Amino acid sequence: EVQLLESGGGLVQPGGSLRLSCAASGFTFSNYAMSWVRQAPGKGLEWVSVLSGGSATTYYADSVKGRFTISRDNSKNTLYLQVNSLRADDTAVYYCARHSGNFGKGFDIWGQGTLVTVSS
Amino acid sequence: EIVMTQSPATLSVSPGERATLSCRASQSVSSNLAWYQQKPGQAPRLLIYDTSTRATGIPARFSGSGSGTEFTLTISSLQSEDFAVYYCQQYNNWPRTFGQGTEVEIK
């Protein structure tokens, strides 16, 4: 079964850091670009960052550029998001999602999400 | 950044009726448009990509159309499991952007 499983969320103070993980199974992880997408409580979806299968290409949303770093370990079938200098408006459920067809054709597989709460 | 605008924000529909959801892009995204369904407490699910191609396992009552800046998702005969929030998303440019969502509720 194709599956993504996020972990690493939690409660963190403003200015703090976390590392989110996304464990993939059931497909050849290195063949797919992967993204992080977040959703603030009661709000819509916001794309955060993408990393190509071989880690050569990456993009970030302006709202997180310079604070978040995406990476992957294809030997462990795991995607990461290092989130630093956290702010209250970073509070959200963070989903990892697989790109269907290189970078195109939408996100065909999603994890269940991990909640990051930024609060003092 | 391409801004995606969905309308209406909420659509009240009776089971068995047709639902038509709209999505407008602030500039052309060609046919690089996807639709997702999200139910409370769940991750989004890909319904449609390339404007009109149904994803694996998606029933034929879901259809997409449009090109350029104007797109439509049609649900031909609403079933109880279709009441949810629907998002459009462009993948023509970076950053990828989503519409704000249309909630389809039971009338």
PDB file of C-alpha atoms in Angstrom:
ATOM      1  CA  GLU A   1       0.000   0.000   0.000  1.00  0.00           C
ATOM      2  CA  VAL A   2       1.263   3.435  -0.932  1.00  0.00           C
ATOM      3  CA  GLN A   3       1.534   5.480   2.238  1.00  0.00           C
ATOM      4  CA  LEU A   4       3.016   8.626   3.749  1.00  0.00           C
ATOM      5  CA  LEU A   5       3.319   9.044   7.502  1.00  0.00           C
ATOM      6  CA  GLU A   6       4.298  12.367   9.065  1.00  0.00           C
ATOM      7  CA  SER A   7       5.725  12.875  12.535  1.00  0.00           C
ATOM      8  CA  GLY A   8       7.578  15.461  14.552  1.00  0.00           C
ATOM      9  CA  GLY A   9       4.904  18.043  15.201  1.00  0.00           C
ATOM     10  CA  GLY A  10       4.130  19.494  18.592  1.00  0.00           C
ATOM     11  CA  LEU A  11       3.885  22.595  20.717  1.00  0.00           C
ATOM     12  CA  VAL A  12       6.790  25.008  20.358  1.00  0.00           C
ATOM     13  CA  GLN A  13       7.427  28.541  21.558  1.00  0.00           C
ATOM     14  CA  PRO A  14       7.764  31.442  19.132  1.00  0.00           C
ATOM     15  CA  GLY A  15      11.290  31.482  17.755  1.00  0.00           C
ATOM     16  CA  GLY A  16      11.672  27.757  18.311  1.00  0.00           C
ATOM     17  CA  SER A  17      12.477  24.925  15.917  1.00  0.00           C
ATOM     18  CA  LEU A  18      11.213  21.507  14.954  1.00  0.00           C
ATOM     19  CA  ARG A  19      12.087  18.850  12.417  1.00  0.00           C
ATOM     20  CA  LEU A  20       9.173  17.229  10.681  1.00  0.00           C
ATOM     21  CA  SER A  21       9.552  13.820   9.056  1.00  0.00           C
ATOM     22  CA  CYS A  22       7.531  11.988   6.427  1.00  0.00           C
ATOM     23  CA  ALA A  23       8.117   8.268   6.013  1.00  0.00           C
ATOM     24  CA  ALA A  24       7.146   6.851   2.644  1.00  0.00           C
ATOM     25  CA  SER A  25       6.280   3.273   1.792  1.00  0.00           C
ATOM     26  CA  GLY A  26       4.797   1.251  -1.043  1.00  0.00           C
ATOM     27  CA  PHE A  27       6.509   3.095  -3.905  1.00  0.00           C
ATOM     28  CA  THR A  28       9.972   3.978  -5.207  1.00  0.00           C
ATOM     29  CA  PHE A  29      10.478   7.112  -3.149  1.00  0.00           C
ATOM     30  CA  SER A  30      13.483   8.429  -5.080  1.00  0.00           C
ATOM     31  CA  ASN A  31      11.459   8.599  -8.308  1.00  0.00           C
ATOM     32  CA  TYR A  32       9.116  11.279  -6.996  1.00  0.00           C
ATOM     33  CA  ALA A  33       9.283  14.934  -6.127  1.00  0.00           C
ATOM     34  CA  MET A  34       7.766  15.594  -2.718  1.00  0.00           C
ATOM     35  CA  SER A  35       6.182  18.667  -1.192  1.00  0.00           C
ATOM     36  CA  TRP A  36       5.067  19.975   2.157  1.00  0.00           C
ATOM     37  CA  VAL A  37       1.640  21.605   2.266  1.00  0.00           C
ATOM     38  CA  ARG A  38       0.189  23.180   5.388  1.00  0.00           C
ATOM     39  CA  GLN A  39      -3.266  24.086   6.620  1.00  0.00           C
ATOM     40  CA  ALA A  40      -3.855  26.532   9.440  1.00  0.00           C
ATOM     41  CA  PRO A  41      -6.800  25.683  11.726  1.00  0.00           C
ATOM     42  CA  GLY A  42     -10.051  26.281   9.873  1.00  0.00           C
ATOM     43  CA  LYS A  43      -8.236  27.653   6.825  1.00  0.00           C
ATOM     44  CA  GLY A  44      -7.300  26.549   3.331  1.00  0.00           C
ATOM     45  CA  LEU A  45      -4.270  24.792   1.912  1.00  0.00           C
ATOM     46  CA  GLU A  46      -0.906  26.508   1.493  1.00  0.00           C
ATOM     47  CA  TRP A  47       1.963  24.948  -0.433  1.00  0.00           C
ATOM     48  CA  VAL A  48       5.229  25.303   1.526  1.00  0.00           C
ATOM     49  CA  SER A  49       8.136  23.652  -0.281  1.00  0.00           C
ATOM     50  CA  VAL A  50       9.124  21.028  -2.842  1.00  0.00           C
ATOM     51  CA  LEU A  51      12.168  18.847  -3.393  1.00  0.00           C
ATOM     52  CA  SER A  52      12.876  16.804  -6.496  1.00  0.00           C
ATOM     53  CA  GLY A  53      13.564  13.073  -6.315  1.00  0.00           C
ATOM     54  CA  GLY A  54      17.309  13.485  -6.549  1.00  0.00           C
ATOM     55  CA  SER A  55      17.355  16.633  -4.379  1.00  0.00           C
ATOM     56  CA  ALA A  56      18.636  18.778  -7.248  1.00  0.00           C
ATOM     57  CA  THR A  57      15.683  21.163  -7.371  1.00  0.00           C
ATOM     58  CA  THR A  58      13.900  22.896  -4.533  1.00  0.00           C
ATOM     59  CA  TYR A  59      11.486  25.782  -4.130  1.00  0.00           C
ATOM     60  CA  TYR A  60       9.946  27.519  -1.139  1.00  0.00           C
ATOM     61  CA  ALA A  61       6.953  29.711  -0.505  1.00  0.00           C
ATOM     62  CA  ASP A  62       7.972  33.274   0.264  1.00  0.00           C
ATOM     63  CA  SER A  63       6.339  32.979   3.686  1.00  0.00           C
ATOM     64  CA  VAL A  64       8.887  30.378   4.811  1.00  0.00           C
ATOM     65  CA  LYS A  65      11.956  31.176   2.725  1.00  0.00           C
ATOM     66  CA  GLY A  66      15.059  31.467   4.883  1.00  0.00           C
ATOM     67  CA  ARG A  67      13.372  29.817   7.868  1.00  0.00           C
ATOM     68  CA  PHE A  68      12.403  26.367   6.581  1.00  0.00           C
ATOM     69  CA  THR A  69      14.653  23.775   4.908  1.00  0.00           C
ATOM     70  CA  ILE A  70      13.416  20.748   3.005  1.00  0.00           C
ATOM     71  CA  SER A  71      15.581  17.657   2.598  1.00  0.00           C
ATOM     72  CA  ARG A  72      15.261  13.961   1.958  1.00  0.00           C
ATOM     73  CA  ASP A  73      17.109  10.715   2.571  1.00  0.00           C
ATOM     74  CA  ASN A  74      16.232   8.330  -0.221  1.00  0.00           C
ATOM     75  CA  SER A  75      18.018   5.467   1.512  1.00  0.00           C
ATOM     76  CA  LYS A  76      15.529   5.847   4.361  1.00  0.00           C
ATOM     77  CA  ASN A  77      12.522   6.757   2.175  1.00  0.00           C
ATOM     78  CA  THR A  78      12.039   9.845   4.307  1.00  0.00           C
ATOM     79  CA  LEU A  79      11.311  13.499   3.625  1.00  0.00           C
ATOM     80  CA  TYR A  80      12.139  16.189   6.175  1.00  0.00           C
ATOM     81  CA  LEU A  81      11.212  19.764   6.899  1.00  0.00           C
ATOM     82  CA  GLN A  82      13.393  21.712   9.301  1.00  0.00           C
ATOM     83  CA  VAL A  83      11.328  24.597  10.605  1.00  0.00           C
ATOM     84  CA  ASN A  84      13.166  27.399  12.407  1.00  0.00           C
ATOM     85  CA  SER A  85      12.278  30.820  13.781  1.00  0.00           C
ATOM     86  CA  LEU A  86       8.701  29.718  14.181  1.00  0.00           C
ATOM     87  CA  ARG A  87       5.925  32.294  14.408  1.00  0.00           C
ATOM     88  CA  ALA A  88       2.326  32.058  15.533  1.00  0.00           C
ATOM     89  CA  ASP A  89       1.155  32.118  11.929  1.00  0.00           C
ATOM     90  CA  ASP A  90       3.127  28.921  11.241  1.00  0.00           C
ATOM     91  CA  THR A  91       0.606  27.045  13.382  1.00  0.00           C
ATOM     92  CA  ALA A  92      -0.915  24.464  11.062  1.00  0.00           C
ATOM     93  CA  VAL A  93      -1.249  20.844  10.136  1.00  0.00           C
ATOM     94  CA  TYR A  94       1.704  20.024   7.923  1.00  0.00           C
ATOM     95  CA  TYR A  95       1.105  17.439   5.213  1.00  0.00           C
ATOM     96  CA  CYS A  96       3.670  15.786   3.015  1.00  0.00           C
ATOM     97  CA  ALA A  97       2.418  15.051  -0.464  1.00  0.00           C
ATOM     98  CA  ARG A  98       3.722  13.197  -3.479  1.00  0.00           C
ATOM     99  CA  HIS A  99       3.832  14.889  -6.862  1.00  0.00           C
ATOM    100  CA  SER A 100       2.161  12.820  -9.514  1.00  0.00           C
ATOM    101  CA  GLY A 101       4.382  12.879 -12.575  1.00  0.00           C
ATOM    102  CA  ASN A 102       7.591  14.767 -11.944  1.00  0.00           C
ATOM    103  CA  PHE A 103       6.465  18.180 -10.681  1.00  0.00           C
ATOM    104  CA  GLY A 104       3.157  18.127 -12.435  1.00  0.00           C
ATOM    105  CA  LYS A 105      -0.333  16.708 -12.337  1.00  0.00           C
ATOM    106  CA  GLY A 106      -1.062  17.575  -8.741  1.00  0.00           C
ATOM    107  CA  PHE A 107      -0.449  15.767  -5.464  1.00  0.00           C
ATOM    108  CA  ASP A 108      -1.723  12.218  -5.696  1.00  0.00           C
ATOM    109  CA  ILE A 109      -0.736  10.851  -2.291  1.00  0.00           C
ATOM    110  CA  TRP A 110      -1.009  12.711   1.018  1.00  0.00           C
ATOM    111  CA  GLY A 111      -0.039  11.829   4.554  1.00  0.00           C
ATOM    112  CA  GLN A 112      -2.408  12.261   7.479  1.00  0.00           C
ATOM    113  CA  GLY A 113      -0.578  15.372   8.669  1.00  0.00           C
ATOM    114  CA  THR A 114       1.290  16.457  11.774  1.00  0.00           C
ATOM    115  CA  LEU A 115       0.163  19.442  13.856  1.00  0.00           C
ATOM    116  CA  VAL A 116       2.592  22.229  14.684  1.00  0.00           C
ATOM    117  CA  THR A 117       1.386  24.690  17.304  1.00  0.00           C
ATOM    118  CA  VAL A 118       3.440  27.816  17.936  1.00  0.00           C
ATOM    119  CA  SER A 119       2.478  29.429  21.216  1.00  0.00           C
ATOM    120  CA  SER A 120       4.018  30.750  24.408  1.00  0.00           C
TER     121      SER A 120
ATOM    122  CA  GLU B   1       2.239  34.513  -7.626  1.00  0.00           C
ATOM    123  CA  ILE B   2      -0.877  33.203  -9.344  1.00  0.00           C
ATOM    124  CA  VAL B   3      -3.974  33.839  -7.259  1.00  0.00           C
ATOM    125  CA  MET B   4      -6.689  31.208  -7.487  1.00  0.00           C
ATOM    126  CA  THR B   5     -10.219  32.364  -6.673  1.00  0.00           C
ATOM    127  CA  GLN B   6     -13.033  29.902  -6.088  1.00  0.00           C
ATOM    128  CA  SER B   7     -16.750  30.569  -6.127  1.00  0.00           C
ATOM    129  CA  PRO B   8     -19.051  30.284  -4.412  1.00  0.00           C
ATOM    130  CA  ALA B   9     -17.579  29.970  -0.932  1.00  0.00           C
ATOM    131  CA  THR B  10     -20.457  27.719   0.066  1.00  0.00           C
ATOM    132  CA  LEU B  11     -22.804  25.749  -2.173  1.00  0.00           C
ATOM    133  CA  SER B  12     -25.986  24.254  -0.744  1.00  0.00           C
ATOM    134  CA  VAL B  13     -27.161  21.283  -2.769  1.00  0.00           C
ATOM    135  CA  SER B  14     -29.667  18.498  -2.239  1.00  0.00           C
ATOM    136  CA  PRO B  15     -28.558  14.867  -2.669  1.00  0.00           C
ATOM    137  CA  GLY B  16     -28.985  13.770  -6.263  1.00  0.00           C
ATOM    138  CA  GLU B  17     -28.675  17.292  -7.622  1.00  0.00           C
ATOM    139  CA  ARG B  18     -25.874  18.691  -9.758  1.00  0.00           C
ATOM    140  CA  ALA B  19     -23.146  20.866  -8.271  1.00  0.00           C
ATOM    141  CA  THR B  20     -21.010  23.275 -10.271  1.00  0.00           C
ATOM    142  CA  LEU B  21     -17.914  24.789  -8.678  1.00  0.00           C
ATOM    143  CA  SER B  22     -15.829  27.527 -10.275  1.00  0.00           C
ATOM    144  CA  CYS B  23     -12.150  28.388 -10.094  1.00  0.00           C
ATOM    145  CA  ARG B  24     -10.479  31.410 -11.672  1.00  0.00           C
ATOM    146  CA  ALA B  25      -6.744  32.018 -12.048  1.00  0.00           C
ATOM    147  CA  SER B  26      -5.232  35.510 -12.025  1.00  0.00           C
ATOM    148  CA  GLN B  27      -3.226  34.563 -15.129  1.00  0.00           C
ATOM    149  CA  SER B  28      -3.244  31.636 -17.510  1.00  0.00           C
ATOM    150  CA  VAL B  29      -2.281  28.260 -16.073  1.00  0.00           C
ATOM    151  CA  SER B  30      -2.916  26.468 -19.375  1.00  0.00           C
ATOM    152  CA  SER B  31      -4.487  23.112 -18.436  1.00  0.00           C
ATOM    153  CA  ASN B  32      -2.304  22.658 -15.352  1.00  0.00           C
ATOM    154  CA  LEU B  33      -5.139  22.595 -12.872  1.00  0.00           C
ATOM    155  CA  ALA B  34      -6.106  20.040 -10.228  1.00  0.00           C
ATOM    156  CA  TRP B  35      -9.091  19.622  -7.931  1.00  0.00           C
ATOM    157  CA  TYR B  36      -9.067  18.101  -4.454  1.00  0.00           C
ATOM    158  CA  GLN B  37     -11.732  16.998  -2.016  1.00  0.00           C
ATOM    159  CA  GLN B  38     -11.227  17.342   1.724  1.00  0.00           C
ATOM    160  CA  LYS B  39     -13.483  16.020   4.455  1.00  0.00           C
ATOM    161  CA  PRO B  40     -13.241  17.113   8.104  1.00  0.00           C
ATOM    162  CA  GLY B  41     -10.202  15.669   9.857  1.00  0.00           C
ATOM    163  CA  GLN B  42      -8.853  14.117   6.679  1.00  0.00           C
ATOM    164  CA  ALA B  43      -6.113  14.915   4.216  1.00  0.00           C
ATOM    165  CA  PRO B  44      -7.079  16.219   0.798  1.00  0.00           C
ATOM    166  CA  ARG B  45      -7.727  13.700  -1.967  1.00  0.00           C
ATOM    167  CA  LEU B  46      -6.836  14.283  -5.602  1.00  0.00           C
ATOM    168  CA  LEU B  47      -9.929  14.177  -7.784  1.00  0.00           C
ATOM    169  CA  ILE B  48      -8.943  15.723 -11.113  1.00  0.00           C
ATOM    170  CA  TYR B  49      -5.655  16.704 -12.757  1.00  0.00           C
ATOM    171  CA  ASP B  50      -4.799  18.285 -16.102  1.00  0.00           C
ATOM    172  CA  THR B  51      -8.149  20.088 -15.816  1.00  0.00           C
ATOM    173  CA  SER B  52     -10.283  17.109 -16.789  1.00  0.00           C
ATOM    174  CA  THR B  53      -8.538  13.780 -16.068  1.00  0.00           C
ATOM    175  CA  ARG B  54      -9.988  11.855 -13.157  1.00  0.00           C
ATOM    176  CA  ALA B  55      -7.475  10.448 -10.699  1.00  0.00           C
ATOM    177  CA  THR B  56      -7.396   6.738  -9.988  1.00  0.00           C
ATOM    178  CA  GLY B  57     -10.578   5.480  -8.390  1.00  0.00           C
ATOM    179  CA  ILE B  58     -12.547   8.713  -8.767  1.00  0.00           C
ATOM    180  CA  PRO B  59     -16.167   8.125  -9.826  1.00  0.00           C
ATOM    181  CA  ALA B  60     -17.376   9.318 -13.225  1.00  0.00           C
ATOM    182  CA  ARG B  61     -19.847  11.730 -11.614  1.00  0.00           C
ATOM    183  CA  PHE B  62     -16.867  14.060 -11.060  1.00  0.00           C
ATOM    184  CA  SER B  63     -15.819  15.986 -14.147  1.00  0.00           C
ATOM    185  CA  GLY B  64     -13.606  18.981 -14.832  1.00  0.00           C
ATOM    186  CA  SER B  65     -13.445  21.472 -17.655  1.00  0.00           C
ATOM    187  CA  GLY B  66     -11.900  24.772 -18.671  1.00  0.00           C
ATOM    188  CA  SER B  67      -8.558  26.169 -19.726  1.00  0.00           C
ATOM    189  CA  GLY B  68      -6.442  29.247 -19.286  1.00  0.00           C
ATOM    190  CA  THR B  69      -8.020  31.128 -16.412  1.00  0.00           C
ATOM    191  CA  GLU B  70     -11.518  29.675 -16.004  1.00  0.00           C
ATOM    192  CA  PHE B  71     -12.209  26.195 -14.685  1.00  0.00           C
ATOM    193  CA  THR B  72     -15.178  24.211 -13.483  1.00  0.00           C
ATOM    194  CA  LEU B  73     -15.664  21.103 -11.368  1.00  0.00           C
ATOM    195  CA  THR B  74     -19.031  19.435 -11.851  1.00  0.00           C
ATOM    196  CA  ILE B  75     -20.505  16.745  -9.646  1.00  0.00           C
ATOM    197  CA  SER B  76     -23.348  15.348 -11.711  1.00  0.00           C
ATOM    198  CA  SER B  77     -25.467  13.781  -8.945  1.00  0.00           C
ATOM    199  CA  LEU B  78     -24.376  14.475  -5.401  1.00  0.00           C
ATOM    200  CA  GLN B  79     -24.018  11.515  -3.106  1.00  0.00           C
ATOM    201  CA  SER B  80     -23.902  11.773   0.679  1.00  0.00           C
ATOM    202  CA  GLU B  81     -20.147  11.162   0.664  1.00  0.00           C
ATOM    203  CA  ASP B  82     -19.556  14.138  -1.644  1.00  0.00           C
ATOM    204  CA  PHE B  83     -20.391  16.766   0.949  1.00  0.00           C
ATOM    205  CA  ALA B  84     -16.963  18.239   1.649  1.00  0.00           C
ATOM    206  CA  VAL B  85     -14.669  21.149   0.840  1.00  0.00           C
ATOM    207  CA  TYR B  86     -13.202  21.320  -2.658  1.00  0.00           C
ATOM    208  CA  TYR B  87      -9.978  23.081  -3.621  1.00  0.00           C
ATOM    209  CA  CYS B  88      -8.520  23.929  -6.990  1.00  0.00           C
ATOM    210  CA  GLN B  89      -4.731  24.169  -7.415  1.00  0.00           C
ATOM    211  CA  GLN B  90      -2.513  25.358 -10.236  1.00  0.00           C
ATOM    212  CA  TYR B  91       0.760  23.668 -11.076  1.00  0.00           C
ATOM    213  CA  ASN B  92       1.784  25.824 -13.998  1.00  0.00           C
ATOM    214  CA  ASN B  93       4.022  28.142 -11.965  1.00  0.00           C
ATOM    215  CA  TRP B  94       5.917  28.289  -8.701  1.00  0.00           C
ATOM    216  CA  PRO B  95       4.755  28.788  -6.060  1.00  0.00           C
ATOM    217  CA  ARG B  96       1.990  26.242  -6.410  1.00  0.00           C
ATOM    218  CA  THR B  97      -1.205  27.917  -5.242  1.00  0.00           C
ATOM    219  CA  PHE B  98      -4.603  26.761  -4.095  1.00  0.00           C
ATOM    220  CA  GLY B  99      -7.979  28.398  -4.155  1.00  0.00           C
ATOM    221  CA  GLN B 100      -9.586  29.208  -0.837  1.00  0.00           C
ATOM    222  CA  GLY B 101     -12.048  26.346  -1.156  1.00  0.00           C
ATOM    223  CA  THR B 102     -15.741  25.782  -1.812  1.00  0.00           C
ATOM    224  CA  GLU B 103     -17.763  23.992   0.830  1.00  0.00           C
ATOM    225  CA  VAL B 104     -20.506  21.812  -0.587  1.00  0.00           C
ATOM    226  CA  GLU B 105     -23.155  21.419   2.085  1.00  0.00           C
ATOM    227  CA  ILE B 106     -26.424  19.563   2.322  1.00  0.00           C
ATOM    228  CA  LYS B 107     -29.418  21.700   1.463  1.00  0.00           C
TER     229      LYS B 107
END
